[in-house]
mmCIF file of C-alpha atoms in Angstrom:
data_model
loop_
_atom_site.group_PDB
_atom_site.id
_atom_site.type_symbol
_atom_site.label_atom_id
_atom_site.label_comp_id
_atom_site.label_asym_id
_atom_site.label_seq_id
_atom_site.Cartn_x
_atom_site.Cartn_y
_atom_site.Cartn_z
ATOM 1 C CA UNK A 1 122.120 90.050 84.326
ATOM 2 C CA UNK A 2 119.792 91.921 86.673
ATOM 3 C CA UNK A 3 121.256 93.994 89.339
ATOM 4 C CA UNK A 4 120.837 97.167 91.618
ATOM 5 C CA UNK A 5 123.628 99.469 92.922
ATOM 6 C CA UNK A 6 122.896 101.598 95.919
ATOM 7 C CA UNK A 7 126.392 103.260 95.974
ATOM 8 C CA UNK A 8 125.519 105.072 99.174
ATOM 9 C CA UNK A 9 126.047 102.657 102.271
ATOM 10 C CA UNK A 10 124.932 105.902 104.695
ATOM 11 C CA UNK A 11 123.930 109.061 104.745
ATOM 12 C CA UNK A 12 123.349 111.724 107.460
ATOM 13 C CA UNK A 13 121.477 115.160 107.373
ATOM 14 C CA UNK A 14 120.131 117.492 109.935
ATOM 15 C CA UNK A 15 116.562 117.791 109.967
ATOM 16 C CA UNK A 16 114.763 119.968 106.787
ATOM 17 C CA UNK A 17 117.644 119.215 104.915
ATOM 18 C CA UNK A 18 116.812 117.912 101.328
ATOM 19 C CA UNK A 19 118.484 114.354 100.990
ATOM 20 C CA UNK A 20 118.779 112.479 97.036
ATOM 21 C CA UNK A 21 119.004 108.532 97.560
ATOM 22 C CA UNK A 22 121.002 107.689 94.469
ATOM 23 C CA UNK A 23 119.550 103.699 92.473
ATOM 24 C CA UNK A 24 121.342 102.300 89.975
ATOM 25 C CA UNK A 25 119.776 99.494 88.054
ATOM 26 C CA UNK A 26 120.776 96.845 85.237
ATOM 27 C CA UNK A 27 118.536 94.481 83.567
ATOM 28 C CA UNK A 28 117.964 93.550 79.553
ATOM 29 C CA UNK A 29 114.483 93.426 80.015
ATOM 30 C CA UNK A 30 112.122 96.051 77.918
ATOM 31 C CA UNK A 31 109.950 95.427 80.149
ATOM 32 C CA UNK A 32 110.576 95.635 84.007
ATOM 33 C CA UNK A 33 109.256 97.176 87.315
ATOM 34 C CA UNK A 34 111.249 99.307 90.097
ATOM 35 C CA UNK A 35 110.423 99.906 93.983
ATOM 36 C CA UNK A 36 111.264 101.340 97.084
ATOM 37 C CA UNK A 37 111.032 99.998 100.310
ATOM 38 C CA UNK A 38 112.113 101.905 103.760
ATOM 39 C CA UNK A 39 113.319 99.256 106.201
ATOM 40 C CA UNK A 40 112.771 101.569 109.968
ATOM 41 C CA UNK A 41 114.464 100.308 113.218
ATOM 42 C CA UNK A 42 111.724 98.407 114.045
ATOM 43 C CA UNK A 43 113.055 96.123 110.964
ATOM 44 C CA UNK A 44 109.328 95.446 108.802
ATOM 45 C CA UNK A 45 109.557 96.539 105.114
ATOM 46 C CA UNK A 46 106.927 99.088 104.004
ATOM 47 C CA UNK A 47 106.363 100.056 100.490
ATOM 48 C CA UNK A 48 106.953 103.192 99.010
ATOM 49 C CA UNK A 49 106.363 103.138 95.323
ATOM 50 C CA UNK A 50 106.174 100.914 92.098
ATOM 51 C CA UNK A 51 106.862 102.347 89.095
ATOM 52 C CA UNK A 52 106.993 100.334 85.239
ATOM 53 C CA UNK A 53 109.526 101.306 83.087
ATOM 54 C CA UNK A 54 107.673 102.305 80.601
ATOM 55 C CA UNK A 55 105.949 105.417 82.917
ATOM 56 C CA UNK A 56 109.220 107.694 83.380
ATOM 57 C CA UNK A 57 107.298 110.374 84.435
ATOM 58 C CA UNK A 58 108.347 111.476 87.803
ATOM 59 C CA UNK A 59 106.602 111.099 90.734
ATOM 60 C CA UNK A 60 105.834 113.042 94.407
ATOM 61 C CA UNK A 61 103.973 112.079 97.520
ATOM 62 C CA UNK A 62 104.125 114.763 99.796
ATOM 63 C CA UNK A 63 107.849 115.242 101.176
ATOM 64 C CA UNK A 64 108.859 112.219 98.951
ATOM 65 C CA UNK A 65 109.526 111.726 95.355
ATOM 66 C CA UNK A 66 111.589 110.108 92.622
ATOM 67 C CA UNK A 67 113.108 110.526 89.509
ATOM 68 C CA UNK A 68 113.395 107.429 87.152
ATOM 69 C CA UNK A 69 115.676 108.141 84.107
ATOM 70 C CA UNK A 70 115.773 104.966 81.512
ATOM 71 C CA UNK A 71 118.811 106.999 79.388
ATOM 72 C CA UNK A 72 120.973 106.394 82.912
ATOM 73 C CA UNK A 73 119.579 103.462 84.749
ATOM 74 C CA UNK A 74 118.758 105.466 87.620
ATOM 75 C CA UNK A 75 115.373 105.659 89.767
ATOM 76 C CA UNK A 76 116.588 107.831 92.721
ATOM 77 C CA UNK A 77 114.619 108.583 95.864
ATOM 78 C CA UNK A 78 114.606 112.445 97.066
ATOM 79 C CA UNK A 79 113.361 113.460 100.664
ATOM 80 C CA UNK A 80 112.316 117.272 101.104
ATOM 81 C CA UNK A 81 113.148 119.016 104.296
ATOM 82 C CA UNK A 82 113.446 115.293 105.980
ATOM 83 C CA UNK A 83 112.919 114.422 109.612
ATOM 84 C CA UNK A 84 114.071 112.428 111.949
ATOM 85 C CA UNK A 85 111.179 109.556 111.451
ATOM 86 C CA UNK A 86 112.661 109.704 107.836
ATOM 87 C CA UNK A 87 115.743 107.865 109.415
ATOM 88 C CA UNK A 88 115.800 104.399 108.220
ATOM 89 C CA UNK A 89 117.440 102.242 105.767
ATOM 90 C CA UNK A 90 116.009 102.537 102.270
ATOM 91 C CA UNK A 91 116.032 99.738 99.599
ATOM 92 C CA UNK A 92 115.782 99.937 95.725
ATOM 93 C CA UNK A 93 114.994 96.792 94.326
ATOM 94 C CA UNK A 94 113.953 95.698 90.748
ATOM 95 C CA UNK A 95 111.433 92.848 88.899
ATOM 96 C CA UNK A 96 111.688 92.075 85.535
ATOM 97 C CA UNK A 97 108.442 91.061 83.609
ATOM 98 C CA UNK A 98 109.803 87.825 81.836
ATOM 99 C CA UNK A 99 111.149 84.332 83.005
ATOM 100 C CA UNK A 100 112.319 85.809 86.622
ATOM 101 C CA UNK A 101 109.360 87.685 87.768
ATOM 102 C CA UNK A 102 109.123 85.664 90.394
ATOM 103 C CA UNK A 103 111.949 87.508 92.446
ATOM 104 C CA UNK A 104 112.620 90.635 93.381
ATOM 105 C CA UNK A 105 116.567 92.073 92.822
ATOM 106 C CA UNK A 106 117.121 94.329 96.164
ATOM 107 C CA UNK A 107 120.316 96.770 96.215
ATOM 108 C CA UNK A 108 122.863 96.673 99.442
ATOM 109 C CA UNK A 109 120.393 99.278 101.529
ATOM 110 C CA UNK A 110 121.252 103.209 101.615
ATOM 111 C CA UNK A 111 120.897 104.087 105.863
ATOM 112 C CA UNK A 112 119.646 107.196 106.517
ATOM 113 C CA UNK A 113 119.872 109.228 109.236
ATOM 114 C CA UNK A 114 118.523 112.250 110.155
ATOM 115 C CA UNK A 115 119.375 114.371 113.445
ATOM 116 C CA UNK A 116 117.357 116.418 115.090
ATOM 117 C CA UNK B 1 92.871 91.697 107.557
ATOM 118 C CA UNK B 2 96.239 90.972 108.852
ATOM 119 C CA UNK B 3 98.520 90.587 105.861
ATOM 120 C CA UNK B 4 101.865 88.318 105.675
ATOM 121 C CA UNK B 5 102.022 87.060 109.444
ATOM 122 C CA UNK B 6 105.222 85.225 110.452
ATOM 123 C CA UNK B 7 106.247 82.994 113.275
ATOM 124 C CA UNK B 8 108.574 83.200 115.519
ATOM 125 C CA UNK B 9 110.105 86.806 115.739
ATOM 126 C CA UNK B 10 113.267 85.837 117.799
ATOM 127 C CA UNK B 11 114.571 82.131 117.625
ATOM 128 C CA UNK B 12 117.945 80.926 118.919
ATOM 129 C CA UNK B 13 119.177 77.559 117.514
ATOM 130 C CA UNK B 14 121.793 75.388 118.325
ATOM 131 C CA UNK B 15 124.437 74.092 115.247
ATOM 132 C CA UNK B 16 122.275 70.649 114.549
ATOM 133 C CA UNK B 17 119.018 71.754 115.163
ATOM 134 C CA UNK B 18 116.326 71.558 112.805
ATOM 135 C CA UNK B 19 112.917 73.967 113.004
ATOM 136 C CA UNK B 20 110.295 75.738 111.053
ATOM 137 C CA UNK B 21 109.746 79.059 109.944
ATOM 138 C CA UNK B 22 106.233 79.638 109.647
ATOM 139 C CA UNK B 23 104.451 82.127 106.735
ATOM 140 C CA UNK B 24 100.484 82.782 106.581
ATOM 141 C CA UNK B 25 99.104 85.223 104.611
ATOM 142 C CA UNK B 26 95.198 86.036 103.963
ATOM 143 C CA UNK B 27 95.276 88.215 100.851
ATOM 144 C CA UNK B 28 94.917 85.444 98.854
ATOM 145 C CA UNK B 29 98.032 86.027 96.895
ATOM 146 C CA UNK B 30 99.729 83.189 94.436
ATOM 147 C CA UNK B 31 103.001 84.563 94.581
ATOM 148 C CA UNK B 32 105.069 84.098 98.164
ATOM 149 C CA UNK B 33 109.122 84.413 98.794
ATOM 150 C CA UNK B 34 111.287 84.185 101.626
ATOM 151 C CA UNK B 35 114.143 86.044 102.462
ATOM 152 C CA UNK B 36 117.322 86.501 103.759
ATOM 153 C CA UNK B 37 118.509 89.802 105.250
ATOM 154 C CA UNK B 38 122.284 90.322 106.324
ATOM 155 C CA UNK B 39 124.240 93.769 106.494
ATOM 156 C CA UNK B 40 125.473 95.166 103.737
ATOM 157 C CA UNK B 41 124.003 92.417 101.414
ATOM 158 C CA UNK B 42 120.248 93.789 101.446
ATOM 159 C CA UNK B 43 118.341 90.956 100.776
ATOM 160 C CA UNK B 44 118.782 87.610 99.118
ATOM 161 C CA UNK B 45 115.659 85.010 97.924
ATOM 162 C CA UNK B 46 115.771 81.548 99.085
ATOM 163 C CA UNK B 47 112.428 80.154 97.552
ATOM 164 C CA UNK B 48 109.790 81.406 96.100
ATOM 165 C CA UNK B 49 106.480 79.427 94.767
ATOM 166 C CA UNK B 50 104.320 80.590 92.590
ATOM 167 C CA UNK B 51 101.003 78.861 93.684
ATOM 168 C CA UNK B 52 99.777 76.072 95.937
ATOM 169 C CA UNK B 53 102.153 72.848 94.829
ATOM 170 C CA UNK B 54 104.879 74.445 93.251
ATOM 171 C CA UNK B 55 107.985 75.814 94.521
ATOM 172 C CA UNK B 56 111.068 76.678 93.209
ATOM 173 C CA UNK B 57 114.608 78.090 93.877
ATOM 174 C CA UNK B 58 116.057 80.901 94.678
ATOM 175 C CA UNK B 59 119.651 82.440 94.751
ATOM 176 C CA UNK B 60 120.405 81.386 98.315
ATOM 177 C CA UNK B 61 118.405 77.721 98.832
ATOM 178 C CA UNK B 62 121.364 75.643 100.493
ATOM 179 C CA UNK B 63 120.137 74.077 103.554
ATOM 180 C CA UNK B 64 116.479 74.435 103.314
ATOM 181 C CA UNK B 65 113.452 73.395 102.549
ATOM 182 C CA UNK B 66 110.170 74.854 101.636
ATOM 183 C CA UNK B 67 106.541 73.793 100.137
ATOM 184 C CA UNK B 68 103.225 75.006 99.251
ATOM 185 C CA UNK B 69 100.415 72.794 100.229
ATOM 186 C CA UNK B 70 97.829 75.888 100.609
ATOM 187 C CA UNK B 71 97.479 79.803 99.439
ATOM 188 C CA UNK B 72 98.015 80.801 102.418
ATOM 189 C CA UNK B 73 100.959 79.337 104.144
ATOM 190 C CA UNK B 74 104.490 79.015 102.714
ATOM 191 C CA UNK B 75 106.917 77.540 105.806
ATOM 192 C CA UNK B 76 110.279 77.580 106.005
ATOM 193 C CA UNK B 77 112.449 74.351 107.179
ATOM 194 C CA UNK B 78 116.185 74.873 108.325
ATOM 195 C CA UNK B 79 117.041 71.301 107.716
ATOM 196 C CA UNK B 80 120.339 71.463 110.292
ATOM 197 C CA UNK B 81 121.145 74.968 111.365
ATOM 198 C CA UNK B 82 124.319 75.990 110.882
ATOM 199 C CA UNK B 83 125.869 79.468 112.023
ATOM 200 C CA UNK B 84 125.619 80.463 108.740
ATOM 201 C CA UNK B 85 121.955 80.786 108.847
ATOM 202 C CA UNK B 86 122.328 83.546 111.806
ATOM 203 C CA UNK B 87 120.046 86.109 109.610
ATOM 204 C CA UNK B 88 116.871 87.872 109.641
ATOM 205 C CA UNK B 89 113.974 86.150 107.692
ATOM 206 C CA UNK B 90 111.196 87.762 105.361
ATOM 207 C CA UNK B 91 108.481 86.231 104.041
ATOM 208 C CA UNK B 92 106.741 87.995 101.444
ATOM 209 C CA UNK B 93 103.411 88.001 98.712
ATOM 210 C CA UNK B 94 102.248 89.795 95.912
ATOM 211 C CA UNK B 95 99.230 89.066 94.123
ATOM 212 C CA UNK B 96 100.996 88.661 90.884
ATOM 213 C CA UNK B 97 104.750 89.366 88.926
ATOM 214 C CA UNK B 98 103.473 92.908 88.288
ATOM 215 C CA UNK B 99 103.165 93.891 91.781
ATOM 216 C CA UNK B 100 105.043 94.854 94.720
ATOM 217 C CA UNK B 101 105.698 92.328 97.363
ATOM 218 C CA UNK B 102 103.831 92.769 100.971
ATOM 219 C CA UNK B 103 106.217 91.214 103.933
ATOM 220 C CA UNK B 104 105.782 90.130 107.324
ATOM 221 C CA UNK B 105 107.903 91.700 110.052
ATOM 222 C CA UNK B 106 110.368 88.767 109.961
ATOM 223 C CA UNK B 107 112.216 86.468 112.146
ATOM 224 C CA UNK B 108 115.689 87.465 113.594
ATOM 225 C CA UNK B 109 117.269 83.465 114.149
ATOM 226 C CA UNK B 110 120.436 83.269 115.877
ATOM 227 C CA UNK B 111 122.268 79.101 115.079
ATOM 228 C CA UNK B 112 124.881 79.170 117.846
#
């Protein structure tokens, strides 16, 4: 059974504080693809990052990057020195390559917030 | 080049009512979804198709409809709203199963 854990319902940090996002995933597929998506409170979805589970190298983008670990199911999302248009809620979500690639598996949402 | 458009933002419904939730997008993408979004549950698919005439279900399909008669549009139909349906809609593309999804800003509907 596919499914993503987002054990962090909300999180708050003051500004330039480091933040880790923690993703949890399960699936049986070899083959499978994981994402990110920040939700702001203007509600649209924008994409942060696709990554195939057979790449776990770990990836930045400027103030942003993630560490995807196949030996614990985890893809977490870390935010240096964050600020306050960081604050959002952040989504994990997972696609498997076989029979139910048609859908993406989103976790409960990790809400950010970062003061000034 | 405008991406996954959806239409209305805001929609208040009374119990009964029937209406359409409308999806366009002009990326020329097979794949389109639509979504559910209530707190704490992040979000939930409804349908998804996978090209123009074929649709199928998703986790959460009870009480509506969808079809695919072009590429580019993929609408909605809340058969008879029910309070239950008070969410906040996404529809979504991707150009195929190994890529991310692109969504509209979704619909916030309100069945009172």
């Amino acid at each position: 059974a596919q499914k993503v854990t987002q054990a962090q319902t909300e999180i708050s940090v003051v500004e330039k504080e480091d933040v880790t996002l923690d993703c949890v995933y399960e699936t049986r597929d070899t083959t499978y693809y994981l994402f990110w998506y920040k939700q702001p409170p203007s509600g649209e979805l924008v994409f942060l990052i696709r990554r195939n589970s057979f790449d776990e190298q770990n990836e930045i983008s400027g103030r942003y990057s993630w560490n995807f670990q196949k030996s614990t199911s985890s893809f977490n999302f870390t935010i240096t020195a964050s600020q306050v248009v960081d604050s959002a809620v952040y989504f994990c979500a997972l696609s498997e390559a076989g029979d139910s690639s048609y859908k993406l598996i989103f976790g409960s949402g990790t809400r950010l917030l970062v003061r000034p | 080049n405008a991406g996954v458009t959806q239409t209305p933002k805001f929609q208040v419904l009374k119990t009964g009512q029937s209406m359409t939730l409308q999806c366009a997008q002009d990326m020329n993408h097979e794949y389109m979804s639509w979504y559910r979004q209530d707190p704490g549950m992040g979000l939930r698919l409804i349908h998804y198709s996978v090209g123009a005439g074929i649709t199928d279900q998703g986790e959460v399909p009870n009480g509506y409809n969808v079809s695919r008669s072009t590429t580019e549009d993929f609408p909605l139909r809340l058969l008879s709203a029910a309070p239950s349906q008070t969410s906040v809609y996404f529809c979504a593309s991707r150009a195929g199963r190994y890529y991310g999804y692109t969504f509209g800003s979704g619909t916030r509907l309100t069945v009172v």
